[in-house]
N, CA and C of each residue as an Amber inpcrd file, in Angstrom:
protein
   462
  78.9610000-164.0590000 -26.8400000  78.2270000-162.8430000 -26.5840000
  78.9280000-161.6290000 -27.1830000  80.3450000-161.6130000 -26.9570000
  81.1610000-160.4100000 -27.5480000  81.0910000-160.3780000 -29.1010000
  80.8790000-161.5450000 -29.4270000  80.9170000-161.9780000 -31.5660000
  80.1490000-160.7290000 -31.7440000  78.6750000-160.8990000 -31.3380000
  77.5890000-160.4500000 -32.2490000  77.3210000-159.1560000 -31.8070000
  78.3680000-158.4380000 -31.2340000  78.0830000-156.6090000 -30.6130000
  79.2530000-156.4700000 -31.6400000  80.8120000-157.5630000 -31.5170000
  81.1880000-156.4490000 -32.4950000  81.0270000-156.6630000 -33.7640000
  80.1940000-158.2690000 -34.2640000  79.5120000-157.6190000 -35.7370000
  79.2940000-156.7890000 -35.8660000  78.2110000-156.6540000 -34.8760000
  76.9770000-155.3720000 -35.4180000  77.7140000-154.1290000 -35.1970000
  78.8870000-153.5160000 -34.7770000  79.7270000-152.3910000 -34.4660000
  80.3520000-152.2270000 -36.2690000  80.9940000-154.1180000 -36.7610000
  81.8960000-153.9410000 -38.0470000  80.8020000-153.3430000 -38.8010000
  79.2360000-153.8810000 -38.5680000  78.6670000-153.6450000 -39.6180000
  77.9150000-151.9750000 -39.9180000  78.0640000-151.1210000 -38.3770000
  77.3650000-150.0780000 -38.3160000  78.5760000-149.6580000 -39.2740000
  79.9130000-149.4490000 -38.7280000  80.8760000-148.8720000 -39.3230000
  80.8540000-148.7900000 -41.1720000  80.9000000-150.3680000 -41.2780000
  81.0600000-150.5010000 -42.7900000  79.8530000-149.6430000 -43.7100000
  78.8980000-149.3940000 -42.9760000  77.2710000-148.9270000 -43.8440000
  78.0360000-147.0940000 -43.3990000  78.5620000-146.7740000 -42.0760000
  78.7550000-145.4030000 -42.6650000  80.0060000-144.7550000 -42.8410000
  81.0070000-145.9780000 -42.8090000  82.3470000-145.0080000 -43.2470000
  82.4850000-144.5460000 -44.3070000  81.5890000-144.6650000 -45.9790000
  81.4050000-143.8480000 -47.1250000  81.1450000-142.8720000 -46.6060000
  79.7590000-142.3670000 -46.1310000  79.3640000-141.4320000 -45.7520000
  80.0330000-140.7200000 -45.1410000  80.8790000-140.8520000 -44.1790000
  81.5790000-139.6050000 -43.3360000  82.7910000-139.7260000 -43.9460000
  82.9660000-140.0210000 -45.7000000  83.9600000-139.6120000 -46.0920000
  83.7870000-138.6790000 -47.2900000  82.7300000-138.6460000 -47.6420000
  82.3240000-138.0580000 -48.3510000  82.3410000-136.2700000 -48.0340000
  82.7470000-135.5850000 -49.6220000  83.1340000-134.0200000 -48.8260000
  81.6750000-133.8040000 -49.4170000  81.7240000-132.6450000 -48.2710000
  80.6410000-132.0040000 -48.2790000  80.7280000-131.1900000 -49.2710000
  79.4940000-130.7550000 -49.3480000  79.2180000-129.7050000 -50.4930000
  79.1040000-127.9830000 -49.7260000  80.0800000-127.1140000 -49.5490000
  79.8410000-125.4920000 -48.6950000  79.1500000-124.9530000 -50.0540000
  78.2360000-124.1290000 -49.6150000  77.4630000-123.1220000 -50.3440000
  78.5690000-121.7570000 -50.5750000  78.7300000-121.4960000 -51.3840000
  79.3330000-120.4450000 -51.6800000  79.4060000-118.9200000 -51.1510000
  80.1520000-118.3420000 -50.7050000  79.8790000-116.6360000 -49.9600000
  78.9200000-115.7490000 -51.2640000  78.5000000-115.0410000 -50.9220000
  78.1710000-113.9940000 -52.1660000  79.0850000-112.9920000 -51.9720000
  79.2020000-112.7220000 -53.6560000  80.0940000-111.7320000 -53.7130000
  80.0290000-110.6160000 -52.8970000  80.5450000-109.5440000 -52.8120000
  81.1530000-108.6110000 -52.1190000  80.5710000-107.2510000 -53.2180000
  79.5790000-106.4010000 -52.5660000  78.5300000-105.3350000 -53.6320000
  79.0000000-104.1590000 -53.1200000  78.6180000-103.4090000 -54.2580000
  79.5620000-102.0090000 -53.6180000  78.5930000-101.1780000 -52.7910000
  78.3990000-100.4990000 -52.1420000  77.5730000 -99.3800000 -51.9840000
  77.4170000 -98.7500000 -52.8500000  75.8890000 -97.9320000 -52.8260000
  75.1510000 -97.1890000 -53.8910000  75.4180000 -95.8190000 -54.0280000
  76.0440000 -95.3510000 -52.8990000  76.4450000 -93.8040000 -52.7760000
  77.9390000 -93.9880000 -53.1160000  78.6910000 -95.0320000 -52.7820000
  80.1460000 -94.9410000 -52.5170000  81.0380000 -95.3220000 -54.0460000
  82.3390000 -94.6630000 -54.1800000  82.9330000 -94.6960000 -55.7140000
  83.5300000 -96.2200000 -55.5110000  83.3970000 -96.6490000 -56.6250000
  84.1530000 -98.2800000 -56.8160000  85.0180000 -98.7930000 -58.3670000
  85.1610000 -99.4540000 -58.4140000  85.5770000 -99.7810000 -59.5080000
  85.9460000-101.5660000 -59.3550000  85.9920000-102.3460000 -60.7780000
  86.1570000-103.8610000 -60.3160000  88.0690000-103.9510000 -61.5030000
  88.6870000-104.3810000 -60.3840000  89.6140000-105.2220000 -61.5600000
  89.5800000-106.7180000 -61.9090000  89.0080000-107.0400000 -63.1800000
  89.2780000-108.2670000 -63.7040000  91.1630000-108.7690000 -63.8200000
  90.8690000-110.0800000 -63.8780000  92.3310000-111.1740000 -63.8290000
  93.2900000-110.3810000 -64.8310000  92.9110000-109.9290000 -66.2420000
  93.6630000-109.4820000 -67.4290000  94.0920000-108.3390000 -67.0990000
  93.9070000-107.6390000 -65.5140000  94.4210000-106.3820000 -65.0460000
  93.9870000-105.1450000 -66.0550000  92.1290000-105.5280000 -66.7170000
  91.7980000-104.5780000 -66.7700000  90.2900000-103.9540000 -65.7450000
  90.6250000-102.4710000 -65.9830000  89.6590000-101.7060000 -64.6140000
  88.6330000-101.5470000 -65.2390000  87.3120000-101.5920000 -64.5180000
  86.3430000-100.6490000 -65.0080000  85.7540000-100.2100000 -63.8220000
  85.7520000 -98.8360000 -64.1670000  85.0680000 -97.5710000 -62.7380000
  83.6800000 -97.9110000 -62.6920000  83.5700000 -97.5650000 -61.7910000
  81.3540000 -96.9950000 -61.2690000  80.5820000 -96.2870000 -62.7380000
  81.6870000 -95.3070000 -62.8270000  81.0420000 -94.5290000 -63.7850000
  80.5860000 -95.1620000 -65.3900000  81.7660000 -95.7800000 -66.1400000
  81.6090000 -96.5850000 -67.2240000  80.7840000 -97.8790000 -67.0510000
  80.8640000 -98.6560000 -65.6540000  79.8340000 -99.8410000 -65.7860000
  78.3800000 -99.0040000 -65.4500000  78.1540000 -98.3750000 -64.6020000
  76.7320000 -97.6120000 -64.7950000  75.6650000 -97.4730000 -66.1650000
  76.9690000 -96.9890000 -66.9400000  76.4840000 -96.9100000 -68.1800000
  75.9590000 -97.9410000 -68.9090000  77.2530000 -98.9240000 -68.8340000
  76.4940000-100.3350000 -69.1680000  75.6150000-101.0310000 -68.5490000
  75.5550000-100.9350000 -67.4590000  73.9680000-101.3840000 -67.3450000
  73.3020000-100.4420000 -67.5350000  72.6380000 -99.3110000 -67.6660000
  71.7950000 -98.8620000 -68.4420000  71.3170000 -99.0330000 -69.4910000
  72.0170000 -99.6550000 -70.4560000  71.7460000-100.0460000 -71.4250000
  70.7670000-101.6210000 -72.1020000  71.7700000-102.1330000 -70.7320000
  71.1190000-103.7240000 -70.3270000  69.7630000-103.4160000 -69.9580000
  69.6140000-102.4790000 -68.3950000  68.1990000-101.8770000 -68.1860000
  67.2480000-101.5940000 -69.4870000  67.7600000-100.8590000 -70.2840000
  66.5130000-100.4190000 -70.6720000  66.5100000-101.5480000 -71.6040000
  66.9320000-102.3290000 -72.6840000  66.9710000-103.9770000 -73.0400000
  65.9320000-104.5670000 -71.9940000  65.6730000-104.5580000 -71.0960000
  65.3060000-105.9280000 -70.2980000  63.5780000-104.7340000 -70.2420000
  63.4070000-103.6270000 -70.0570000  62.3190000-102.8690000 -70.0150000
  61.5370000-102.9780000 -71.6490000  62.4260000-102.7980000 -72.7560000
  61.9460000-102.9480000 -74.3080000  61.7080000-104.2850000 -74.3730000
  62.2540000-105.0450000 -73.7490000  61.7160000-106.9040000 -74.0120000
  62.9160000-107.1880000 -75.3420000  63.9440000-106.4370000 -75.7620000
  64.8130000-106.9140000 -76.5150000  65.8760000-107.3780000 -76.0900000
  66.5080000-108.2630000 -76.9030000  67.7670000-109.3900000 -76.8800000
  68.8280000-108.7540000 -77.9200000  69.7590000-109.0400000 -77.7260000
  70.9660000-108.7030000 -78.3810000  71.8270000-109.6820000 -78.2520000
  71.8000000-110.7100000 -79.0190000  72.7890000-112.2920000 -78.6190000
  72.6140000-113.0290000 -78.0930000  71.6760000-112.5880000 -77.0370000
  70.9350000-113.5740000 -75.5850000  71.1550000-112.6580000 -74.3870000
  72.1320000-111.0410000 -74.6370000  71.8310000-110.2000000 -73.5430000
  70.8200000-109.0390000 -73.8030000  70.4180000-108.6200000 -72.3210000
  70.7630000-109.2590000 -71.1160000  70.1650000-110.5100000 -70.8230000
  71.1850000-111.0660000 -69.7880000  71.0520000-112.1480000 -69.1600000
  70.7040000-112.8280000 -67.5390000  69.8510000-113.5770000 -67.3500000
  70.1880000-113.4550000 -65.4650000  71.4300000-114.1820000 -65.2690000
  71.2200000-113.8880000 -64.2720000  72.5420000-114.9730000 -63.3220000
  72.3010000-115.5830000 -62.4260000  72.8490000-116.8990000 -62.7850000
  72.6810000-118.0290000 -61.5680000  73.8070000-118.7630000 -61.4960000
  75.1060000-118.3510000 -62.0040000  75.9740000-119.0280000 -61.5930000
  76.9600000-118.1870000 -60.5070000  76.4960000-117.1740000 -60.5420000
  77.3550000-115.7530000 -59.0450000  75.9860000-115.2940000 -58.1370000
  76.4900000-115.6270000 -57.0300000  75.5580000-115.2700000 -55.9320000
  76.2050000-114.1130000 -55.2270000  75.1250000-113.0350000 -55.1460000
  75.1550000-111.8000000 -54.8170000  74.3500000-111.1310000 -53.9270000
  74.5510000-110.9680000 -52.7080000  73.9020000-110.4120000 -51.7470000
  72.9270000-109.0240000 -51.8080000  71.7990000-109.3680000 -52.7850000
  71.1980000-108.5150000 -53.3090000  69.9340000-108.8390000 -53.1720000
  68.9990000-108.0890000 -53.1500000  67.4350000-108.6270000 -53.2950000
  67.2130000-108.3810000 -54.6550000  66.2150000-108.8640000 -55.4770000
  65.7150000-108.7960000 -56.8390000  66.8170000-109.8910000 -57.6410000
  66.3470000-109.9150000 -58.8960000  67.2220000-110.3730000 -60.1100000
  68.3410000-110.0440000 -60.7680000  69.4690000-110.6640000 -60.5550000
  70.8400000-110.0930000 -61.3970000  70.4670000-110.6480000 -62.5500000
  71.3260000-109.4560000 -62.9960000  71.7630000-109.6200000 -64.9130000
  72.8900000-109.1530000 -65.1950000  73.2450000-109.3600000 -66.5700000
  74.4940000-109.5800000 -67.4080000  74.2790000-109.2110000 -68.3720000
  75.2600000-107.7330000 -69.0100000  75.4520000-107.1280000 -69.7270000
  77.2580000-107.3210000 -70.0520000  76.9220000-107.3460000 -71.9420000
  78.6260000-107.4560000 -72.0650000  78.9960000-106.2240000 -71.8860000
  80.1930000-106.0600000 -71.2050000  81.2490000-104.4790000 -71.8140000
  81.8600000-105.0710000 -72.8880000  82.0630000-105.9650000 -73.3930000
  83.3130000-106.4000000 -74.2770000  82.8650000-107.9570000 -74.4140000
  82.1870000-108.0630000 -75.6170000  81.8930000-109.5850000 -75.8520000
  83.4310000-110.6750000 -76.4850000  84.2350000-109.4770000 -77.0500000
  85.3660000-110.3170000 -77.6690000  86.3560000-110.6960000 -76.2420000
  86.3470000-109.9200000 -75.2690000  86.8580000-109.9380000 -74.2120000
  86.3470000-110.6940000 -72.9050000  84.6630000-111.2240000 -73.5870000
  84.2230000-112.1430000 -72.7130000  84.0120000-111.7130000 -70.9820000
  83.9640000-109.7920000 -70.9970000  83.9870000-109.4650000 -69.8900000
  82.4890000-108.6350000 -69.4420000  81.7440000-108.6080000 -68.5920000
  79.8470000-108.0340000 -68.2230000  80.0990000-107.6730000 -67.5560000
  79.3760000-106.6520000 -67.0030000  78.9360000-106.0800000 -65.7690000
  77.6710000-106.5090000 -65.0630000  77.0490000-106.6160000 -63.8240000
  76.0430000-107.3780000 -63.0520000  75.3280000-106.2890000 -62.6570000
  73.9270000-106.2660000 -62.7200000  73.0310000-105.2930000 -62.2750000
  71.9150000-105.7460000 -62.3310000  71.0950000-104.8790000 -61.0200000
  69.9420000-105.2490000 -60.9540000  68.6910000-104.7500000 -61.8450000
  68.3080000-105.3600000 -61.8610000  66.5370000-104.6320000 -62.7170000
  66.6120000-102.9250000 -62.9140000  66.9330000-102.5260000 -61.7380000
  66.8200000-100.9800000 -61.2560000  68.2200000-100.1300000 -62.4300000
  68.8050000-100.7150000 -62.5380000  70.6890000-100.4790000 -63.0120000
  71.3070000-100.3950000 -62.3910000  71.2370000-100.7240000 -60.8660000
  72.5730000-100.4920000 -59.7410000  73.1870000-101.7140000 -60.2340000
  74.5460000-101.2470000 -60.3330000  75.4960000-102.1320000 -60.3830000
  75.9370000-102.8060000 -59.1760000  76.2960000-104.3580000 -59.3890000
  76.4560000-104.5570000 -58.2970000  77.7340000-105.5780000 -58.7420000
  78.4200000-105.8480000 -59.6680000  79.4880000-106.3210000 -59.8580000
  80.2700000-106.3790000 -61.1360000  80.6880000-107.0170000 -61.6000000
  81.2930000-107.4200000 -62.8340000  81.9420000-108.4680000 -63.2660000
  82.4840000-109.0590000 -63.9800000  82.8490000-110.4180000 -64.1160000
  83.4170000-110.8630000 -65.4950000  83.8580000-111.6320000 -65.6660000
  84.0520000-112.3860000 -67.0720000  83.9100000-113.7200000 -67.2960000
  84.1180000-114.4510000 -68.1160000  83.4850000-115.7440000 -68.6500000
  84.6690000-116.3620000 -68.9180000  84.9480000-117.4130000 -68.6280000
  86.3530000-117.9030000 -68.9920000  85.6240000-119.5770000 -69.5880000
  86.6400000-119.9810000 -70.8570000  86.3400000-121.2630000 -71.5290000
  87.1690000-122.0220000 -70.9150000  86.5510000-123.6310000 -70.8250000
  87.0450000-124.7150000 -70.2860000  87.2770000-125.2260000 -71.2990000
  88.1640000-126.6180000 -70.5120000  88.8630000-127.8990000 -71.8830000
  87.3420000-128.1940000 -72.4760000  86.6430000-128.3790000 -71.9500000
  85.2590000-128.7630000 -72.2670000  84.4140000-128.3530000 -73.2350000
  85.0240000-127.0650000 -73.4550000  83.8730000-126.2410000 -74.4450000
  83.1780000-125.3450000 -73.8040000  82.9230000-125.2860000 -72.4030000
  81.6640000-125.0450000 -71.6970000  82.7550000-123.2600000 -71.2530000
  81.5170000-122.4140000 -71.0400000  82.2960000-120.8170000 -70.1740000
  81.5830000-120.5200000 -69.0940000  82.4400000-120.7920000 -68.0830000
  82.1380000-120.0380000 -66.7720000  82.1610000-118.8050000 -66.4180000
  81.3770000-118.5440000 -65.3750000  81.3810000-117.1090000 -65.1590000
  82.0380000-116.4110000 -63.6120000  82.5370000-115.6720000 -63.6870000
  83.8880000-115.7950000 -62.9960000  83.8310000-114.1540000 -62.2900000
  83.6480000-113.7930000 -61.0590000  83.2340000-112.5730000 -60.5760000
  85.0200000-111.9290000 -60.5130000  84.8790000-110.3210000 -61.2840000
  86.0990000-109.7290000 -60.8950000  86.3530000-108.8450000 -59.6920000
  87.1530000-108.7630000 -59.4520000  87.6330000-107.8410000 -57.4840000
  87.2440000-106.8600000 -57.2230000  86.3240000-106.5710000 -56.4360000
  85.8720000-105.4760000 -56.1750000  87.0380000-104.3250000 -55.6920000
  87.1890000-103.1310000 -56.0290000  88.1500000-102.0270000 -55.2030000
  87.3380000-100.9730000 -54.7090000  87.3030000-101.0870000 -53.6420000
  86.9160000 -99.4870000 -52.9140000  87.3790000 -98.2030000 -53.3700000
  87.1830000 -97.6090000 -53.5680000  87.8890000 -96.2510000 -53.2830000
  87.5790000 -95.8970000 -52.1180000  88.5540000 -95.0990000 -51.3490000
  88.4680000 -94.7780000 -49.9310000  88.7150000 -93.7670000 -49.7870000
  88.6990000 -92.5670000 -50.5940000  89.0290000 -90.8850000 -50.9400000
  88.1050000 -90.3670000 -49.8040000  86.4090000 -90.6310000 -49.5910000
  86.4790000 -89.9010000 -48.7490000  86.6110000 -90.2870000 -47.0520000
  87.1970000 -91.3270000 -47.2380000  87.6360000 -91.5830000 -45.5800000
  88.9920000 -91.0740000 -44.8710000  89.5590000 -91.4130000 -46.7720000
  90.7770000 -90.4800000 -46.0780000  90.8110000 -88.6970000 -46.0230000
  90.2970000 -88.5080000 -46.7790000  90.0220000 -87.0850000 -46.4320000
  89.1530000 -86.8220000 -45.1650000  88.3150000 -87.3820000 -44.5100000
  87.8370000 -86.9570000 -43.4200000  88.9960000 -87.5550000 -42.4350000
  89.8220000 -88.5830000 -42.7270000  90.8560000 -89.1420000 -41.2650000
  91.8370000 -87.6560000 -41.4330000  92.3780000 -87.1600000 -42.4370000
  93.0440000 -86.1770000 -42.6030000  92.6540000 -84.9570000 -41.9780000
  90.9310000 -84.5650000 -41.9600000  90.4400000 -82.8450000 -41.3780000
  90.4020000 -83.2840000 -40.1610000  90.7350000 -84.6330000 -39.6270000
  90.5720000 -85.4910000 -37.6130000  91.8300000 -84.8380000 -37.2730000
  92.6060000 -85.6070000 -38.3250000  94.4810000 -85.2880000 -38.0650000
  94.3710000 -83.5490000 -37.7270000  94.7150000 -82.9420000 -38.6610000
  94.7160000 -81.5090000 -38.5380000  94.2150000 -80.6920000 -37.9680000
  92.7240000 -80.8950000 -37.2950000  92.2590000 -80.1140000 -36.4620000
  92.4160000 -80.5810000 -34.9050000  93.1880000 -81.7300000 -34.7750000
  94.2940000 -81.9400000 -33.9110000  95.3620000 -81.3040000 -33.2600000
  96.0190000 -80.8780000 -35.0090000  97.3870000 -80.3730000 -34.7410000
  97.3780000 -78.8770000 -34.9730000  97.0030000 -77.9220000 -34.2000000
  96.9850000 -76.7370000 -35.0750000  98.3840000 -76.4650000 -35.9380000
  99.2790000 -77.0560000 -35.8970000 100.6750000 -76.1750000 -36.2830000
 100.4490000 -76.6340000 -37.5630000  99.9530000 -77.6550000 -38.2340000
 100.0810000 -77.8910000 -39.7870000  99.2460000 -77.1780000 -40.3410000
């Protein structure tokens, strides 16, 4: 009587111990978008910056490309390999095609990231989101007029 329970136990086991060894697949976070009022800037890996102000520009340019229905190399481009907590369609504009480095924006031109493309042993280029930086100028200037109208003596 005991044989044929713990067959059927070896055999449940054997049909799913692949399975619960198998890694799962996590869906990826979306990147990290700046606010639309607030100053930002992204540093890429090669420790170079680009501000709000200079990627703005570049997507504008992408914008109005994607409004004329013209291509320039194959940009702009969408994106589906960076997920971005955005509604509408991202795209990809180069700042620097020899540098393999874009900026991400929506239809509208809000920027909403930046990135670069890096080549594999393979041949193949990924696309690779760079670090978002805050600027925090005006938080600290308002924690500063908290401080001081605190302290009258300063």
């Amino acid at each position: 009587m005991k044989l044929p329970i713990i067959s059927r136990v070896t055999m449940l086991f054997s049909i799913l111990a692949p399975v619960s060894s198998m890694s799962t697949y996590a869906i990826p976070e979306p990147e990290l978008v700046p606010g639309e009022n607030e100053p930002f800037s992204f540093l890429c890996p090669n420790n170079r910056w680009f501000d709000k102000s200079f990627l703005e520009e570049i997507a504008l340019i992408g914008k109005q490309a994607i409004e004329n229905g013209t291509k320039d190399r194959g940009f702009p481009a969408r994106v589906f390999a960076l997920t971005y907590d955005v509604d509408g369609d991202v795209w990809y504009y180069p700042i620097d095609e020899n540098r393999g480095e874009f900026v991400v924006f929506l239809r509208t031109g809000r920027v909403v990231g930046a990135g670069y493309s890096a080549a594999t042993t393979d041949d193949e280029r990924y696309l690779h989101p760079c670090q978002l930086q805050m600027v925090i100028t005006s938080l600290f200037i308002l924690l500063t007029k908290i401080g001081t109208a605190k302290n009258p003596n300063q």
